[in-house]
Coordinates of N, CA, C and O and ligand atoms in Angstrom, one line a residue:
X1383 N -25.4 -11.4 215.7 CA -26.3 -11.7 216.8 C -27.7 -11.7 216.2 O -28.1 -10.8 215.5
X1384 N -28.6 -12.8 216.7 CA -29.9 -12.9 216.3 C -31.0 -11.9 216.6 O -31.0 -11.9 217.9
X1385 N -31.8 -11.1 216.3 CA -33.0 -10.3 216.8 C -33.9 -10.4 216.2 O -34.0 -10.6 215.0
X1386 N -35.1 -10.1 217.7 CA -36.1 -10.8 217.5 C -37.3 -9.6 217.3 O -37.0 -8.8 218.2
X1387 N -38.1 -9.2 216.7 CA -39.2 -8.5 216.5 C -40.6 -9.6 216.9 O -40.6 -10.7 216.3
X1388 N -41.5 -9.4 217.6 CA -42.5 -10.4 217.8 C -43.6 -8.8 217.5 O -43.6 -7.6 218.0
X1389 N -44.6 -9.5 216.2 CA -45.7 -8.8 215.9 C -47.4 -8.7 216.2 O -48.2 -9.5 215.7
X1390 N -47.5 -7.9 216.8 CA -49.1 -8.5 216.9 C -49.7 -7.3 216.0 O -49.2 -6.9 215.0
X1391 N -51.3 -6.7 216.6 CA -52.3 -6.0 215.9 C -51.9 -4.5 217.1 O -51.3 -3.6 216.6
X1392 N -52.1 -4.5 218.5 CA -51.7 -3.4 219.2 C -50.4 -3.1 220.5 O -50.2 -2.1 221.3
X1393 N -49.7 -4.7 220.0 CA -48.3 -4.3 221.0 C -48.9 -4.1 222.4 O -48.3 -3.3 223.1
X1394 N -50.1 -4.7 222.9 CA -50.2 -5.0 224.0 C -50.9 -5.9 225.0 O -51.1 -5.7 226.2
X1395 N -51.2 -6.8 224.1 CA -51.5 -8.0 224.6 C -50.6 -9.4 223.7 O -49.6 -9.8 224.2
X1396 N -51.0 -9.9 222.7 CA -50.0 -11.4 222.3 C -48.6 -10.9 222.5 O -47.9 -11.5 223.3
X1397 N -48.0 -9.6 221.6 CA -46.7 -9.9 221.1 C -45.7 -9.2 222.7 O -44.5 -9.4 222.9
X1398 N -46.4 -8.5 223.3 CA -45.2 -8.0 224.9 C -45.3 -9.5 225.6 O -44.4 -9.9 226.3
X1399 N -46.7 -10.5 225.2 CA -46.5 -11.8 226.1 C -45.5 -12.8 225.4 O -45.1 -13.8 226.1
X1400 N -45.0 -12.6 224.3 CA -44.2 -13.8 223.2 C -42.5 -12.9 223.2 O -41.4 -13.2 222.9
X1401 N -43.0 -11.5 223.9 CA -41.4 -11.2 223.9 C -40.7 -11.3 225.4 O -39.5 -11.5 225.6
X1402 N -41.6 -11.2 226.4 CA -41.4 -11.8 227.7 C -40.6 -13.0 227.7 O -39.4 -13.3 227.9
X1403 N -41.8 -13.7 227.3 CA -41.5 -15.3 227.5 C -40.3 -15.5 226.5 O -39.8 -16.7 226.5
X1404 N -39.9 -14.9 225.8 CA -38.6 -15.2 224.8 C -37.5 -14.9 225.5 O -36.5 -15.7 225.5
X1405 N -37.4 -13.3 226.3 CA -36.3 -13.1 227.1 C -36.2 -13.9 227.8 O -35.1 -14.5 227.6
X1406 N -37.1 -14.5 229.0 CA -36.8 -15.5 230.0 C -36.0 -16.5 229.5 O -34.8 -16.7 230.0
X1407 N -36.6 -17.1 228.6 CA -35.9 -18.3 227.8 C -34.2 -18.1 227.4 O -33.2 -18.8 227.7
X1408 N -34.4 -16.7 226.8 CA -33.1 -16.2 226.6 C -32.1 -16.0 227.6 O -31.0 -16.6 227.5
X1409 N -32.5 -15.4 228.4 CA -31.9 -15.7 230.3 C -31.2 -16.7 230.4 O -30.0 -16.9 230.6
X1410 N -32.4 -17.6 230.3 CA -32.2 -19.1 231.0 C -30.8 -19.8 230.5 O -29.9 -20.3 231.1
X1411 N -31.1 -19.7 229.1 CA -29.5 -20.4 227.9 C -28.8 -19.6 228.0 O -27.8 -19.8 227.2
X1412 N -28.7 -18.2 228.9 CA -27.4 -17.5 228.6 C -27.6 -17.2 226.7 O -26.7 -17.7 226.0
X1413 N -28.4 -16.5 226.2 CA -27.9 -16.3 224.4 C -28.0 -15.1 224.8 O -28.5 -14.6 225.8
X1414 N -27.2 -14.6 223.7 CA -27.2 -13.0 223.2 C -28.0 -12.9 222.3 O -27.7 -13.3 221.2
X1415 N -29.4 -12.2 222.6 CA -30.2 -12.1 221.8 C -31.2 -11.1 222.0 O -32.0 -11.3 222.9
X1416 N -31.4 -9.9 221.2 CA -31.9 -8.8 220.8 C -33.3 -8.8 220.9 O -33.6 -8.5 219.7
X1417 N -34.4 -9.0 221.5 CA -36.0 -9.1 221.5 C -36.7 -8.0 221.9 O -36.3 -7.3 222.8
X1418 N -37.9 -7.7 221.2 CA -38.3 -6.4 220.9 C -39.6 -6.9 220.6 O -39.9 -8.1 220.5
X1419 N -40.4 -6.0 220.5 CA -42.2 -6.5 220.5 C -42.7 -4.7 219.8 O -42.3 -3.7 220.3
X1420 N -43.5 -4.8 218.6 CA -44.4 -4.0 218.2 C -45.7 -4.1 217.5 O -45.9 -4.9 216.6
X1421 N -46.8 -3.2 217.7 CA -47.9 -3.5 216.6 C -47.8 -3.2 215.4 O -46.7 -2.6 215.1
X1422 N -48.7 -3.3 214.4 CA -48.8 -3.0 213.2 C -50.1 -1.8 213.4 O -50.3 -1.2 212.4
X1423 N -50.8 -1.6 214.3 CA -51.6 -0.7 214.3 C -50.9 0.4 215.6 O -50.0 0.0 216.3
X1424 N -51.4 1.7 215.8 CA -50.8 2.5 216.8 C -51.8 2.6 217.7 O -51.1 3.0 218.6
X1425 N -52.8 2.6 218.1 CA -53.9 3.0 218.9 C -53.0 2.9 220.6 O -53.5 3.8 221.4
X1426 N -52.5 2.6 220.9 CA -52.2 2.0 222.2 C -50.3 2.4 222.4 O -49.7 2.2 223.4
X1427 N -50.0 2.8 221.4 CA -48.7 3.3 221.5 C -48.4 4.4 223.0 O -49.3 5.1 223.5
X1428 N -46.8 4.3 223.5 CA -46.6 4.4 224.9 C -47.1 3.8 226.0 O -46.5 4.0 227.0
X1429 N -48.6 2.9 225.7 CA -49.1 2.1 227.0 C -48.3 0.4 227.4 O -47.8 -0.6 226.8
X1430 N -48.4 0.9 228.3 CA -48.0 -0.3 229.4 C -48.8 -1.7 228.6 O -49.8 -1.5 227.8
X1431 N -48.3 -2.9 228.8 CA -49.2 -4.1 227.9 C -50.4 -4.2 229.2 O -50.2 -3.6 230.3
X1432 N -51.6 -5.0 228.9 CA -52.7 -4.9 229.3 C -52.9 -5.4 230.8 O -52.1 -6.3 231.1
X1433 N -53.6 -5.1 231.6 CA -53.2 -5.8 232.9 C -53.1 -7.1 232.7 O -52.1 -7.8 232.9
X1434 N -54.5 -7.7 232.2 CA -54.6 -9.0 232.2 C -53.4 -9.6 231.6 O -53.5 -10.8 231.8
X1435 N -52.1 -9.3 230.9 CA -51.6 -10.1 230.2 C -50.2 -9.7 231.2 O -49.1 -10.3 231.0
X1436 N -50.4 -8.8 232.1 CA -49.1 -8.4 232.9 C -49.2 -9.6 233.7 O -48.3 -10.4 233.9
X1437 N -50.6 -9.4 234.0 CA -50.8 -10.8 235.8 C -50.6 -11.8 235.1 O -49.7 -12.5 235.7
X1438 N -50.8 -12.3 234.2 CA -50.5 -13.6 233.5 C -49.6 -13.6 233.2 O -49.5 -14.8 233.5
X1439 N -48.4 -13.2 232.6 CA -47.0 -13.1 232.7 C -46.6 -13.6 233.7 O -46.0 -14.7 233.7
X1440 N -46.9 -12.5 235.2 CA -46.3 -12.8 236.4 C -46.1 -14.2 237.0 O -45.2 -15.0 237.4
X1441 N -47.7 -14.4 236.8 CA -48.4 -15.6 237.4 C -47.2 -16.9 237.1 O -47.3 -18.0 237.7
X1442 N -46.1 -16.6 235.6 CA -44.6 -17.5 235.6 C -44.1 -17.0 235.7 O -43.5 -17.0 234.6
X1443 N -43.5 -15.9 236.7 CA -42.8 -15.5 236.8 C -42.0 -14.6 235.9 O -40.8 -14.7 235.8
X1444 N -42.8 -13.9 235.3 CA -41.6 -12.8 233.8 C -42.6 -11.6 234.2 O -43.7 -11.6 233.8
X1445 N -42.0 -10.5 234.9 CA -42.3 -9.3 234.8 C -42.5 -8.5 233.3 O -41.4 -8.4 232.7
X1446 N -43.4 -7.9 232.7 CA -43.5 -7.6 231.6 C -44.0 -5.9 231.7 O -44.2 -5.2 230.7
X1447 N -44.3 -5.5 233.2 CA -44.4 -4.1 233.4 C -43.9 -2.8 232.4 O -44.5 -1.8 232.3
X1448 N -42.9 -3.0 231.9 CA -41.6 -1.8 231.8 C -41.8 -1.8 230.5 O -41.3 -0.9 229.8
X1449 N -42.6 -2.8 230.0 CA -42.4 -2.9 228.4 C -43.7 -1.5 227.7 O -44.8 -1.4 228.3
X1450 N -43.4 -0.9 226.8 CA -44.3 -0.1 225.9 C -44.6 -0.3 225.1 O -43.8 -1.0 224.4
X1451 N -45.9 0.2 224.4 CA -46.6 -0.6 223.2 C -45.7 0.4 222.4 O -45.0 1.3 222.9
X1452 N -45.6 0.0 220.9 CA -44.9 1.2 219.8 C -45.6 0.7 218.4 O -46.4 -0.2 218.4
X1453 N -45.1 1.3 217.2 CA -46.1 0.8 216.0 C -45.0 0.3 215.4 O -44.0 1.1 215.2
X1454 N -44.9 -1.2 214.9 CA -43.6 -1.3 213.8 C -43.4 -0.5 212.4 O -44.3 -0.2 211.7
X1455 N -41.8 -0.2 212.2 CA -41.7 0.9 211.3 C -40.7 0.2 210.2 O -40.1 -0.9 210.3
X1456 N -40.6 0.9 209.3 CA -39.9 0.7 207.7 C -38.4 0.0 208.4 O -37.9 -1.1 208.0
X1457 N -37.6 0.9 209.5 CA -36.6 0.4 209.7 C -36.4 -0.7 210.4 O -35.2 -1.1 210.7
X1458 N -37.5 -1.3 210.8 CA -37.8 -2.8 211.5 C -37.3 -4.1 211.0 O -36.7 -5.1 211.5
X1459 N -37.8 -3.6 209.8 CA -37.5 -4.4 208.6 C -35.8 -4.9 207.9 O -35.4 -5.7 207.1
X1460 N -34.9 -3.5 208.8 CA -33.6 -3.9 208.2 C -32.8 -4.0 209.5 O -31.7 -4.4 209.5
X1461 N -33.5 -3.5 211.0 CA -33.2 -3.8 212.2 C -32.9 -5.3 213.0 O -32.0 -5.8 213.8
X1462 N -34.1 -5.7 212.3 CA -34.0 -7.3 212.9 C -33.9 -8.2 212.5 O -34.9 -8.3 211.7
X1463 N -33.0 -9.6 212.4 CA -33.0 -10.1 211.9 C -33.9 -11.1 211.2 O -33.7 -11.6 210.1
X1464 N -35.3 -11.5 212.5 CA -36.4 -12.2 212.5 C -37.9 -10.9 212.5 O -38.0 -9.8 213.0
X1465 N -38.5 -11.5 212.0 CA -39.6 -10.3 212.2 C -40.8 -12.0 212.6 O -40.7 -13.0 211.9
X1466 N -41.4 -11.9 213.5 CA -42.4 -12.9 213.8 C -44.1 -12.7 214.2 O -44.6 -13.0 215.3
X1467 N -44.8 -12.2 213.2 CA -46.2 -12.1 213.5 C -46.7 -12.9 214.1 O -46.2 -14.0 214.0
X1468 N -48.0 -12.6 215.1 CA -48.9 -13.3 215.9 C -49.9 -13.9 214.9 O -50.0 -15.1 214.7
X1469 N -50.2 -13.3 214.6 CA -51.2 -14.4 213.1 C -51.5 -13.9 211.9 O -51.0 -12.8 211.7
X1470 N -52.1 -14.2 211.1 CA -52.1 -14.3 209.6 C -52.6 -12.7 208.9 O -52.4 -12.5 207.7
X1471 N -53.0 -12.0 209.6 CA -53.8 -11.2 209.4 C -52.5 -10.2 209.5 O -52.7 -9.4 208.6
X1472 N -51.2 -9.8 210.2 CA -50.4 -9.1 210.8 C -49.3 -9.4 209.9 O -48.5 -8.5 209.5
X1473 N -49.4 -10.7 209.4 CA -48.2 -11.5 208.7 C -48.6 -10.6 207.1 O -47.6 -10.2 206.4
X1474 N -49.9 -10.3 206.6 CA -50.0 -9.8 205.9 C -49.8 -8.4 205.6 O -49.3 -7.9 204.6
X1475 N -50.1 -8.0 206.4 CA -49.4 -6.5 206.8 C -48.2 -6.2 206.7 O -47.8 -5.4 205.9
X1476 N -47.0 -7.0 207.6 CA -45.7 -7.0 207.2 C -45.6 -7.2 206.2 O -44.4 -7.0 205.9
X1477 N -46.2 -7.6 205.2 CA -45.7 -8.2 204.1 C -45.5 -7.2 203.2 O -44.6 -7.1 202.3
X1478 N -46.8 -6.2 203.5 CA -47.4 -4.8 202.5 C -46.3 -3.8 203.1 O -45.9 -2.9 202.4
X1479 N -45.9 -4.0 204.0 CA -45.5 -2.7 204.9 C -43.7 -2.6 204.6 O -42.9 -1.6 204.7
X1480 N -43.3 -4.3 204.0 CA -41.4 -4.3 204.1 C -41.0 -3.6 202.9 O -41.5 -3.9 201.8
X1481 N -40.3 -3.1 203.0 CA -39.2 -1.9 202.0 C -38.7 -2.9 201.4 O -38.6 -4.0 201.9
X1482 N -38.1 -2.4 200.1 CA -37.6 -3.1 198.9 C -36.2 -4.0 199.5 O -35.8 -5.1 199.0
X1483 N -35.6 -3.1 200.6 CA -34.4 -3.2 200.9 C -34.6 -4.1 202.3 O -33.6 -3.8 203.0
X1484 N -35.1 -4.7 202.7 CA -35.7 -5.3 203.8 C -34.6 -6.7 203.8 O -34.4 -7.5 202.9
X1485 N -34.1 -6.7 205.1 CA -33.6 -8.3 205.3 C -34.2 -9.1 206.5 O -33.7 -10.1 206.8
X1486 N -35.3 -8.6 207.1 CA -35.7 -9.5 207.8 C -36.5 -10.3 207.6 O -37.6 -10.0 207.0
X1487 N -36.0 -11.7 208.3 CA -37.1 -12.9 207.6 C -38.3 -13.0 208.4 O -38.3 -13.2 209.6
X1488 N -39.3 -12.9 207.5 CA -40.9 -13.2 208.7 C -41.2 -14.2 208.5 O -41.0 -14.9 207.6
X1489 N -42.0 -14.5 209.7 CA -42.6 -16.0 209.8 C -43.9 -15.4 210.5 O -44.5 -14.3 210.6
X1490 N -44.2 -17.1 210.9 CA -46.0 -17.1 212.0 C -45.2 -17.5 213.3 O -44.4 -18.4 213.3
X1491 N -45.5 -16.9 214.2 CA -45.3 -17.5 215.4 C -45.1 -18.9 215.6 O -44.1 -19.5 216.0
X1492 N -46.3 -19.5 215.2 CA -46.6 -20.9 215.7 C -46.0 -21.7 214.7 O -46.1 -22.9 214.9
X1493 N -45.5 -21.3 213.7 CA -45.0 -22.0 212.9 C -43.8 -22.4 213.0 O -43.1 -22.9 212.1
X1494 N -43.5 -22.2 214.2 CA -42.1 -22.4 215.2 C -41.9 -23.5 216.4 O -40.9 -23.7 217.1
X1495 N -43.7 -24.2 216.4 CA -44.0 -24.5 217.2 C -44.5 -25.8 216.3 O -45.3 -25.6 215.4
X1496 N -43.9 -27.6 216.5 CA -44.2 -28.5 215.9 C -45.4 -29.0 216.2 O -45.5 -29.1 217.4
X1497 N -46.2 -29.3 215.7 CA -48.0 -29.4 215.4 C -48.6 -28.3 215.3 O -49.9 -28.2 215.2
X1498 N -48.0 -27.3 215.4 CA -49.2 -26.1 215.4 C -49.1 -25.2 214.4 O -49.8 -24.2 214.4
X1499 N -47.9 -25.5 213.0 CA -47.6 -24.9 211.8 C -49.0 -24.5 210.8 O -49.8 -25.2 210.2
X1500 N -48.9 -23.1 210.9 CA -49.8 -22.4 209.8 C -51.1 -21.7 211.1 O -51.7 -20.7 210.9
X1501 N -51.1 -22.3 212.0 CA -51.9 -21.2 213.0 C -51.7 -19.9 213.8 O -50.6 -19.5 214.2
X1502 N -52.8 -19.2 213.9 CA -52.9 -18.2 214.8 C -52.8 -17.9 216.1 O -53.6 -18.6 216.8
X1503 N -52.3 -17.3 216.6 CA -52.0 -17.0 217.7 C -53.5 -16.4 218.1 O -53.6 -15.3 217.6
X1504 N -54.7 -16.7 218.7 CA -55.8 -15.9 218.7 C -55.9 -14.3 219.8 O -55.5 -14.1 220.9
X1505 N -56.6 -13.4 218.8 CA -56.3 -11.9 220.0 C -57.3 -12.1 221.3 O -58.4 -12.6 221.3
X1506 N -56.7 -11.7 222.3 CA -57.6 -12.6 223.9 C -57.7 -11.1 224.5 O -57.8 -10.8 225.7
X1507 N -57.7 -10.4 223.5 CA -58.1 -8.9 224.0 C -59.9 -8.9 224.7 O -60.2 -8.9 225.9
X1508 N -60.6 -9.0 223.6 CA -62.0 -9.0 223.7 C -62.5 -10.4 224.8 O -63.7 -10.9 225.0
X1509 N -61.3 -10.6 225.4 CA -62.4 -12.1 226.0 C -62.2 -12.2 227.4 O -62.4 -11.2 228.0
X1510 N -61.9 -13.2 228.1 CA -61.5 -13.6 229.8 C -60.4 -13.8 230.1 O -59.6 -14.5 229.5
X1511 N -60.2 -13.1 231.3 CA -58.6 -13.1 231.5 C -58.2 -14.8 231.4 O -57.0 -15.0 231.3
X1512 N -58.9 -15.9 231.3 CA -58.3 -17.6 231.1 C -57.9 -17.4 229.8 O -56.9 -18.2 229.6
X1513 N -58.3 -16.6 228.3 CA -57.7 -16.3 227.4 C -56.4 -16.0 227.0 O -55.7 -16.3 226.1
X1514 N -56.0 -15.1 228.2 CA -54.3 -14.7 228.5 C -53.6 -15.9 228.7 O -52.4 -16.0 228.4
X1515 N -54.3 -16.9 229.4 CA -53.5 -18.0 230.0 C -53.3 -19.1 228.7 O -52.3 -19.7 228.5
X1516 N -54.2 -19.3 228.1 CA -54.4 -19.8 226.2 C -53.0 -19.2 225.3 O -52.3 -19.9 224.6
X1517 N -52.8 -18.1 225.4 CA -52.4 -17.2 224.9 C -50.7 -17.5 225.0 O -49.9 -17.7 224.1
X1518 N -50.6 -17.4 226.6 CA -49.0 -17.9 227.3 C -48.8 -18.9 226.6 O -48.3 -18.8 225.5
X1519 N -49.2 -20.0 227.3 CA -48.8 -21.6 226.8 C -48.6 -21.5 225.4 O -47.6 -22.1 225.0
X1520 N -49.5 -20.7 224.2 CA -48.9 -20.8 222.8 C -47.3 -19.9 222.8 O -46.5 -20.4 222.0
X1521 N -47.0 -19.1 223.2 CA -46.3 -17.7 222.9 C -45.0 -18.5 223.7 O -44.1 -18.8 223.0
X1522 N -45.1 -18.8 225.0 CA -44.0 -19.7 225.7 C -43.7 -21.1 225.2 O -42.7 -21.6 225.7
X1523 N -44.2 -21.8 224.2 CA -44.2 -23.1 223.2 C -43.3 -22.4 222.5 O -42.1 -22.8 222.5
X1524 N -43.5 -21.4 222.1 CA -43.0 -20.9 220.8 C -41.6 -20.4 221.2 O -40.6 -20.8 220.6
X1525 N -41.6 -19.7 222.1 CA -40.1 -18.9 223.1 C -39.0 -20.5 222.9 O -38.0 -20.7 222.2
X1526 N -39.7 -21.3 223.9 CA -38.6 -22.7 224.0 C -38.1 -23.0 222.7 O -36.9 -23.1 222.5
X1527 N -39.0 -23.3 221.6 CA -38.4 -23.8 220.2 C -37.1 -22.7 219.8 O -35.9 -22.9 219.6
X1528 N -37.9 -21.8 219.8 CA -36.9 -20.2 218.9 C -35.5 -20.1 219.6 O -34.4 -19.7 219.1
X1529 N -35.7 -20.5 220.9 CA -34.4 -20.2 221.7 C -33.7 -21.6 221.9 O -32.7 -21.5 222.6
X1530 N -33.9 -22.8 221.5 CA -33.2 -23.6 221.9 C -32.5 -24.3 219.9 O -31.7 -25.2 219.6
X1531 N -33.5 -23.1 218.9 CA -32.8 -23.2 217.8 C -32.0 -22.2 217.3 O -31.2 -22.4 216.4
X1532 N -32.2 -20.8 218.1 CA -31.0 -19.8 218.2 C -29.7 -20.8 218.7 O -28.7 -20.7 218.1
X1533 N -29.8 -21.7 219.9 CA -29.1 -21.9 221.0 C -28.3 -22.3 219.8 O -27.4 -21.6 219.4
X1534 N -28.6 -23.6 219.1 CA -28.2 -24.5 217.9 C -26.7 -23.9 217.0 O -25.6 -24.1 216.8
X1535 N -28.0 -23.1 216.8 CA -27.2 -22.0 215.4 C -26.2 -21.2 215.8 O -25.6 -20.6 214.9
X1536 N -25.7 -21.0 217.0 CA -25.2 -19.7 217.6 C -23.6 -20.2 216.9 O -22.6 -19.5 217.0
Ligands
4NP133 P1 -52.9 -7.5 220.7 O1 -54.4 -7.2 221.2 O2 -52.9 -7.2 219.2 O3 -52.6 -8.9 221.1 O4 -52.1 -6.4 221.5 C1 -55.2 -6.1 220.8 C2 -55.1 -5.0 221.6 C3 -55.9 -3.9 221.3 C4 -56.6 -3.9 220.1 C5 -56.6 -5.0 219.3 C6 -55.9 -6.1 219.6 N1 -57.4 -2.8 219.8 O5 -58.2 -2.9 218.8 O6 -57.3 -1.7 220.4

């Protein structure tokens, strides 16, 4: 069975919104598929994801309340099958952070996503909540591709 790790900087804004919208998706095709969301930094560990990025969730419908921030760890790396950073900066970090013994394969988010290969997912922490809504539309692009090429492969 496929699992999914989606990575950002504090596990509470990009990557609880790219793991939402992945379950949904997952729902939707009926797949069996393992999706999980953490940061690479801890500052925000046990918090709820940010309001702004809850209401914007809602606002399509994917409750994302229940989810908690956590810091990704060494066993992440042999837990999941996919590891998927939010952008390049995070991507690098996993890179520093995976154990010798490591089988999960990392990517970029968007690099999952046809025209938008090698970009960033940008952090919409510091900005307006219409940022969150920027944010969706890339993270939910990305959900439909991942899940209808799980669907594929299954
Ligand atoms: P995220 O956004 O990485 O998309 O969850 C951030 C949230 C908090 C911080 C940085 C990015 N922070 O510096 O606390």
């Amino acid at each position: 069975m496929a699992s999914i790790l989606f990575v950002c900087l504090g596990n509470i804004c990009r990557s609880p919104l790219a793991e939402g919208a992945l379950r949904a998706e997952s729902a939707r095709l009926k797949l069996d598929l393992i999706v999980d969301s953490a940061g690479t930094g801890n500052w925000h560990a046990g918090e709820p994801p940010d309001e702004r990025a809850q209401r914007t969730a809602l606002k399509h419908g994917v409750d994302i309340s229940a989810l908690r921030a956590r810091q990704v760890t060494r066993a992440d790396f042999r837990r999941f099958s996919h590891i998927i950073a939010l952008d390049h900066e995070n991507l690098a970090n996993l890179r520093k952070l995976a154990p010798p013994d490591a089988t999960a394969e990392l990517s970029l988010l968007l690099d999952h996503v046809p025209g938008r290969e090698g970009q960033a997912v940008t952090d919409p922490w510091f900005g307006e909540e219409a940022g969150f809504e920027i944010t969706w539309a890339e993270v939910s692009a990305a959900a439909r591709t991942l899940a209808e090429a799980l669907r594929r492969d299954r």
